[in-house]
mmCIF file of C-alpha atoms in Angstrom:
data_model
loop_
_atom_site.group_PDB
_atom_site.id
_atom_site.type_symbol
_atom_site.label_atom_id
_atom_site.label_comp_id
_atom_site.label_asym_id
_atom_site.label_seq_id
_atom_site.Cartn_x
_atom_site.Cartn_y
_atom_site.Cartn_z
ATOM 1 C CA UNK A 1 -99.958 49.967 -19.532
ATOM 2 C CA UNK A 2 -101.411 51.486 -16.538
ATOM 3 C CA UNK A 3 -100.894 54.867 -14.638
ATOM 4 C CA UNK A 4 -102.793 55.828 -11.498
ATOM 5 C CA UNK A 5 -102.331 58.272 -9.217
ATOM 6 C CA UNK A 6 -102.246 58.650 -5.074
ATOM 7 C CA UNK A 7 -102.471 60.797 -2.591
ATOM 8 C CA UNK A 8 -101.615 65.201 -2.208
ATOM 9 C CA UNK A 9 -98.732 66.866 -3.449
ATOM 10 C CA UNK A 10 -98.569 69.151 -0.395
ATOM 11 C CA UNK A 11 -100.606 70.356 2.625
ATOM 12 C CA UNK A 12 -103.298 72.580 0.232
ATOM 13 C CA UNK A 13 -104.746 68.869 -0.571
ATOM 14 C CA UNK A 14 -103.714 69.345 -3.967
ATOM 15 C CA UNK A 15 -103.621 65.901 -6.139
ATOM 16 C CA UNK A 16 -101.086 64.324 -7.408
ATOM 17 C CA UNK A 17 -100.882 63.476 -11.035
ATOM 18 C CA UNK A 18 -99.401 61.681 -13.348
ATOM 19 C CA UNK A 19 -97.262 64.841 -14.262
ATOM 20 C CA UNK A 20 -96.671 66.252 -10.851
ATOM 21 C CA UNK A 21 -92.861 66.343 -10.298
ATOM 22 C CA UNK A 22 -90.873 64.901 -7.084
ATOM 23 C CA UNK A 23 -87.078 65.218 -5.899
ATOM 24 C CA UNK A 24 -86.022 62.061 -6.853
ATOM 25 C CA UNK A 25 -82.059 62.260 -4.694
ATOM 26 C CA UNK A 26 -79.820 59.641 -5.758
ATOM 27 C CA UNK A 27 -82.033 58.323 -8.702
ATOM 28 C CA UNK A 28 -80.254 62.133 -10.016
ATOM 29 C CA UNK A 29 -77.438 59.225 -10.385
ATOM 30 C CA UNK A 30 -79.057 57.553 -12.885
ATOM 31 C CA UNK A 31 -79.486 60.262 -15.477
ATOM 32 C CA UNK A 32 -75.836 61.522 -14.427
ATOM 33 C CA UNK A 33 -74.405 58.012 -15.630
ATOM 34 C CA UNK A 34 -76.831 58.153 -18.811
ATOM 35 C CA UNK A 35 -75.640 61.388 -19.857
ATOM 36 C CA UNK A 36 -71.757 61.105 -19.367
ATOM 37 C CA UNK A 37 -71.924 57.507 -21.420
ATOM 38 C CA UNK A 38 -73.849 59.586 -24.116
ATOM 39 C CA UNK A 39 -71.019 61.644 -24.435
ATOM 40 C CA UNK A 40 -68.442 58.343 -24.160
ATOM 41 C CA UNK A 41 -70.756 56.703 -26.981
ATOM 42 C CA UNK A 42 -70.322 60.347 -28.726
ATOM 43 C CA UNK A 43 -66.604 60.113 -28.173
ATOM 44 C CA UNK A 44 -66.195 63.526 -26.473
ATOM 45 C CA UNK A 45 -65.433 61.749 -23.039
ATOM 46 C CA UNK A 46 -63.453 58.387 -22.095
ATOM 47 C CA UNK A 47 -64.308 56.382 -19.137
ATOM 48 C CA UNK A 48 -60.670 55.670 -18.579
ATOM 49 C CA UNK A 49 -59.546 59.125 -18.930
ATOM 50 C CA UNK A 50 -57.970 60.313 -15.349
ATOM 51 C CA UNK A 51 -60.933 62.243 -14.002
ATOM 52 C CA UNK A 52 -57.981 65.367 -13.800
ATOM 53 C CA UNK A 53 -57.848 65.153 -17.552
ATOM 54 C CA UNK A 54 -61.233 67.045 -17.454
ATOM 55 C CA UNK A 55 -61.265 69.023 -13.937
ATOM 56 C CA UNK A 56 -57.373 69.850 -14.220
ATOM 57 C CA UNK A 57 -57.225 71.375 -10.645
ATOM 58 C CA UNK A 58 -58.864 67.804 -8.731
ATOM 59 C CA UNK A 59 -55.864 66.247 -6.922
ATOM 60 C CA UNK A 60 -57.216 64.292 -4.544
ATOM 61 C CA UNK A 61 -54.710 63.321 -1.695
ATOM 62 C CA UNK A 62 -53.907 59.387 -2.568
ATOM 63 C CA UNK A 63 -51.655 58.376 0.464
ATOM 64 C CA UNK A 64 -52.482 54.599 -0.849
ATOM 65 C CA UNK A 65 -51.305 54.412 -4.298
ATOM 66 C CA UNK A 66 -51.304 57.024 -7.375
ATOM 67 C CA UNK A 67 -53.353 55.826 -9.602
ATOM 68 C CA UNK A 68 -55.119 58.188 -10.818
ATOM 69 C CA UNK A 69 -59.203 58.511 -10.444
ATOM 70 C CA UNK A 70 -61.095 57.742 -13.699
ATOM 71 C CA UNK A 71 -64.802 58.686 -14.656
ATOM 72 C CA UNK A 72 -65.159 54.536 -14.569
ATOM 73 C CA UNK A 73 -64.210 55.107 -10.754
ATOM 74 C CA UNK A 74 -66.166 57.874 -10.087
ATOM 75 C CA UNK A 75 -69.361 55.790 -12.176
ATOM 76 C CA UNK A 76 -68.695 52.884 -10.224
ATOM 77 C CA UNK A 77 -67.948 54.552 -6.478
ATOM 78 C CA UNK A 78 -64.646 52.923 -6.590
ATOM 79 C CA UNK A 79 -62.527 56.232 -6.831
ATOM 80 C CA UNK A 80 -61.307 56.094 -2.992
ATOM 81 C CA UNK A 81 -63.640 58.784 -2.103
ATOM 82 C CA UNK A 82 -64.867 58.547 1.711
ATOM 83 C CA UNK A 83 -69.015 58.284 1.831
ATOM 84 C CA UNK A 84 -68.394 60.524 4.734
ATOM 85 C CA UNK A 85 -67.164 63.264 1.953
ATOM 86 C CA UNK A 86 -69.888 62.814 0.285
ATOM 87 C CA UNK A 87 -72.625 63.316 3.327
ATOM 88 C CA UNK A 88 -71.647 66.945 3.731
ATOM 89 C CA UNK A 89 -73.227 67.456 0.443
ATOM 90 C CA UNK A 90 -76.623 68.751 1.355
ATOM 91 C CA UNK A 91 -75.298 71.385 3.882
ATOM 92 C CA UNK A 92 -72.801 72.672 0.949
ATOM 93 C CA UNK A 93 -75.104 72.745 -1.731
ATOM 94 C CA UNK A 94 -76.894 74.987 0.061
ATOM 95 C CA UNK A 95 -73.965 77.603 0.362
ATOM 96 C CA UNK A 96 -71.964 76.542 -2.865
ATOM 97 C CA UNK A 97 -72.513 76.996 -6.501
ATOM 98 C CA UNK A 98 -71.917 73.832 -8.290
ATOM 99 C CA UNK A 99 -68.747 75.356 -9.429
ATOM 100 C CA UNK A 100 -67.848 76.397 -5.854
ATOM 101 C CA UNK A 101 -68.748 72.890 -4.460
ATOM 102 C CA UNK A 102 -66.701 70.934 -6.551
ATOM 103 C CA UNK A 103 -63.568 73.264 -5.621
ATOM 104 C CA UNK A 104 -64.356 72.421 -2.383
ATOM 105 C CA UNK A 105 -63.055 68.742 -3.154
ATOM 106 C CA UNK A 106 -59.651 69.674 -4.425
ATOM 107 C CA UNK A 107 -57.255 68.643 -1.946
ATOM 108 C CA UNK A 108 -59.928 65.785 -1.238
ATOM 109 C CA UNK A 109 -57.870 62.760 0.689
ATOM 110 C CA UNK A 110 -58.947 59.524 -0.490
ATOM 111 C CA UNK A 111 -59.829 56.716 2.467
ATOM 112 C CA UNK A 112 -58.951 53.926 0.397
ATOM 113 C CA UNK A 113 -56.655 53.149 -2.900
ATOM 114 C CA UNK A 114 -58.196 53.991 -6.267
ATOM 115 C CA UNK A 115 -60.364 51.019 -7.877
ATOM 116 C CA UNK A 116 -59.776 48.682 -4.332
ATOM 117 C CA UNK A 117 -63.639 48.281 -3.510
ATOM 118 C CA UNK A 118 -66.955 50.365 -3.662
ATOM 119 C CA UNK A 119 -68.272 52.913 -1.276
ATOM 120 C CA UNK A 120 -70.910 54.842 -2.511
ATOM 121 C CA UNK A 121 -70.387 58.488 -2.032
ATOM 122 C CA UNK A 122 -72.054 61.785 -3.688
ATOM 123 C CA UNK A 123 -68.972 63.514 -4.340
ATOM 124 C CA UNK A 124 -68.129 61.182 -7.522
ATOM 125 C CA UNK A 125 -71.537 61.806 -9.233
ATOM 126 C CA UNK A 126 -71.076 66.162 -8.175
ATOM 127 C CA UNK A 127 -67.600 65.146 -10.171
ATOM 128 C CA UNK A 128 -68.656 63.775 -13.180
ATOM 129 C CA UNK A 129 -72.003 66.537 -13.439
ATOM 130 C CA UNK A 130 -68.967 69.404 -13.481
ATOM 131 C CA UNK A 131 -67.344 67.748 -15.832
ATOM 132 C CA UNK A 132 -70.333 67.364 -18.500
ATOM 133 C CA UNK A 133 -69.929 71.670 -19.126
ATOM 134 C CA UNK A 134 -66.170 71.206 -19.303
ATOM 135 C CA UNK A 135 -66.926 68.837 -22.304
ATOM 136 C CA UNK A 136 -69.947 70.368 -23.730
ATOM 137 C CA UNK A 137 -69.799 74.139 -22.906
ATOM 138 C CA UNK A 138 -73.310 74.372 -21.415
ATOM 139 C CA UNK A 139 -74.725 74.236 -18.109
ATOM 140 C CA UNK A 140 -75.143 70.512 -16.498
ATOM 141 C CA UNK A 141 -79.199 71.578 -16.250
ATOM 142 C CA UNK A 142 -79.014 72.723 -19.847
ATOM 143 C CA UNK A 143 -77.482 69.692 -20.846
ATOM 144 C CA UNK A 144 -79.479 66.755 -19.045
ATOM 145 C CA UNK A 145 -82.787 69.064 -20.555
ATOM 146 C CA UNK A 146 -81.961 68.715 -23.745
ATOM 147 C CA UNK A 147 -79.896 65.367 -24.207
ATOM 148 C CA UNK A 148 -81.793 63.148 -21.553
ATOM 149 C CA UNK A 149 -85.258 64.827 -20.986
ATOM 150 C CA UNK A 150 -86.132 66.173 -24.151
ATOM 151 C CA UNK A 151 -84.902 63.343 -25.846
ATOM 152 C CA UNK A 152 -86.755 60.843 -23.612
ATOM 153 C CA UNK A 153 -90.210 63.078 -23.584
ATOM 154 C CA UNK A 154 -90.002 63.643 -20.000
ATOM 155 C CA UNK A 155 -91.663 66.933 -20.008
ATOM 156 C CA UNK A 156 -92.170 67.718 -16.630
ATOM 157 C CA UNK A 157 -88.657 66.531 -15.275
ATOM 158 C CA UNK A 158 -86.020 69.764 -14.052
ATOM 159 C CA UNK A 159 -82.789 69.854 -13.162
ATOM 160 C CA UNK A 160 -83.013 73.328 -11.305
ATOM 161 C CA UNK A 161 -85.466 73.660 -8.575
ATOM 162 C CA UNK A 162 -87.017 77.086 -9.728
ATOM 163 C CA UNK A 163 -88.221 74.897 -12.766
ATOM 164 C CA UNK A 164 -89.870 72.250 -10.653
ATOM 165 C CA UNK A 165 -91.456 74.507 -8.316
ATOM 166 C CA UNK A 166 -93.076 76.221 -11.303
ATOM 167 C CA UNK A 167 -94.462 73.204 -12.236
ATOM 168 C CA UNK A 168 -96.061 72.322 -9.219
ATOM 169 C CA UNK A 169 -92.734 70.479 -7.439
ATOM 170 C CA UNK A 170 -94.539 68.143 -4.782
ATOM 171 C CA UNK A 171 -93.385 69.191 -1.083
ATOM 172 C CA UNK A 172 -92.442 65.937 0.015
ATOM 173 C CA UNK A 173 -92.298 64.059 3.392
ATOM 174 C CA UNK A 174 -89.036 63.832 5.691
ATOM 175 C CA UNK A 175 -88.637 62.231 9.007
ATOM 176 C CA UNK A 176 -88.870 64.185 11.940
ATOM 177 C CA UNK A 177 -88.108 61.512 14.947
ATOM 178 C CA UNK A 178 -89.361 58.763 12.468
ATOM 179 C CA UNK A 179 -92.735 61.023 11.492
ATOM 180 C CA UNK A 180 -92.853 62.136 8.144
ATOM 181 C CA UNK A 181 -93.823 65.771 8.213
ATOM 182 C CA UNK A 182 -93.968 68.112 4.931
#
């Protein structure tokens, strides 16, 4: 109904628009979720399938019970997986393919029992994106493209930074001893 916009996209003074993309963090979540219950609805994934069913090396260290982690616990952040596991992401990302990262969690040891009570961490959504090429045989970026922004005419929404950044990613704020600075 109504679409404005506000303010630069980085320290050239350049404007934003109503196309100019932004790193949108956890809202990533979002079209994680919407993707793997695409391929649930499409019956090439089951939420209560044990998430090892998919990633056959993940065996997470369960010193609470052994029930097995399910995509519905990795959806829902009730998989047992510390927040504090899920923190480190940022630094590994940066020295990890996705591949690489989610080998990293492994031997993962689980803080709580499997399905006993949220706590949000990033590690369960990194899970269920490396499981969406196990099922599909493409690359998770391929895959969101084509099933959730394609379909959804989002046209100037990436999944890889070098896409963004070619089409004019915004250089967003972060605090710097509670200053935002570019």
């Amino acid at each position: 109904l109504h679409q404005g916009n506000y303010g630069t996209s980085d320290s050239s003074g350049r404007t934003v628009t109503a196309q100019t993309p932004f790193v949108i963090g956890s809202l990533s979540k979002m079209i994680t979720a919407y993707a793997v219950l695409q391929l649930v609805d499409d019956g090439q994934l089951s939420l209560d399938a044990p998430v090892h069913q998919y990633l056959p090396w993940f065996k997470p260290i369960n010193p609470f019970n052994q029930a097995p982690i399910t995509l519905r616990h990795l959806i829902s952040h009730t998989s047992g997986i510390s927040a504090l596991d899920g923190i480190d992401f940022r630094s590994k990302y940066a020295q990890y393919s996705l591949d690489e990262l989610l080998r990293t969690y492994e031997q993962l040891q689980l803080n709580r029992p499997v399905g006993d009570s949220y706590q949000y961490s990033n590690v369960n959504y990194n899970l269920l994106g490396g499981i969406i090429p196990q099922v599909t045989g493409r690359a998770y970026a391929e895959h969101i493209k084509a099933n959730v922004f394609e379909r959804l005419h989002m046209d100037h929404s990436h999944s890889t930074l070098p896409e963004a950044k070619s089409d004019g990613l915004a250089q967003g704020p972060q605090l710097v001893f509670r200053r935002p600075k570019a």
